[in-house]
Amino acid sequence: ECSGTDSANPATTFGDTLKWHAENLVVQNMRNGGETVVNWNLALDRNGGPHQGHVHQPLQRHRGDRRRSGHP
């Protein structure tokens, strides 16, 4: 998992993450004979936006009445 991280300056987080992905995932992959890089965001928050860490409850279970257990 390497979808990004918080940084000291939130304004540079996206650019820093993009640079890291290009250098470490794309370039290194191609140098080692890779042909494809798939970058799939599986860590979305409850509103469909990026999850920025700070996990308080990593898994949510659904009860039979379809209400979520744990944090609201």
Coordinates of C-alpha atoms in Angstrom, one line a residue:
E1 CA 0.0 0.0 0.0
C2 CA 1.5 3.3 -1.1
S3 CA -1.4 5.6 -1.9
G4 CA 0.0 8.6 -0.1
T5 CA 0.6 10.2 3.2
D6 CA 0.1 13.3 5.3
S7 CA 3.0 15.7 5.2
A8 CA 4.2 18.7 7.1
N9 CA 2.9 20.9 4.3
P10 CA -0.5 19.7 3.0
A11 CA -0.2 21.9 -0.1
T12 CA 2.7 19.7 -1.3
T13 CA 1.3 16.3 -0.3
F14 CA -0.2 15.5 -3.7
G15 CA 2.9 16.7 -5.6
D16 CA 5.3 14.8 -3.3
T17 CA 3.2 11.7 -3.6
L18 CA 3.0 11.9 -7.4
K19 CA 6.8 12.4 -7.6
W20 CA 7.4 9.4 -5.4
H21 CA 5.0 7.2 -7.5
A22 CA 6.8 8.3 -10.7
E23 CA 10.2 7.6 -9.4
N24 CA 9.6 4.4 -7.5
L25 CA 6.6 2.7 -9.2
V26 CA 6.8 3.8 -12.8
V27 CA 10.5 4.2 -13.5
Q28 CA 11.7 1.3 -11.3
N29 CA 9.0 -0.9 -12.8
M30 CA 10.1 -0.1 -16.4
R31 CA 13.8 -0.6 -15.5
N32 CA 13.0 -4.1 -14.2
G33 CA 11.0 -5.1 -17.3
G34 CA 7.6 -4.1 -16.2
E35 CA 5.1 -3.0 -18.8
T36 CA 2.2 -1.7 -16.7
V37 CA 1.6 0.2 -13.5
V38 CA -1.9 0.1 -11.9
N39 CA -2.6 2.7 -9.2
W40 CA -5.9 2.0 -7.7
N41 CA -7.2 3.9 -4.7
L42 CA -8.9 1.4 -2.4
A43 CA -8.7 3.6 0.7
L44 CA -11.6 6.0 0.4
D45 CA -13.3 7.7 3.3
R46 CA -17.0 7.6 3.9
N47 CA -17.6 10.5 1.5
G48 CA -15.8 8.9 -1.4
G49 CA -12.7 11.1 -0.9
P50 CA -9.1 10.0 -0.2
H51 CA -8.5 8.4 3.2
Q52 CA -5.7 10.3 4.9
G53 CA -4.8 7.8 7.6
H54 CA -5.8 8.3 11.2
V55 CA -7.5 4.9 11.4
H56 CA -9.7 4.6 14.5
Q57 CA -11.6 1.6 13.3
P58 CA -10.0 -0.2 10.3
L59 CA -13.0 -2.5 9.6
Q60 CA -16.7 -1.9 9.9
R61 CA -19.0 -4.7 10.4
H62 CA -22.6 -4.5 9.3
R63 CA -25.2 -5.8 11.7
G64 CA -28.3 -7.6 10.5
D65 CA -30.4 -4.5 10.7
R66 CA -27.9 -2.8 8.3
R67 CA -26.7 -0.3 10.8
R68 CA -23.0 0.0 11.2
S69 CA -21.4 -1.0 14.4
G70 CA -18.5 1.1 15.9
H71 CA -18.0 4.7 15.1
P72 CA -20.9 6.6 13.5

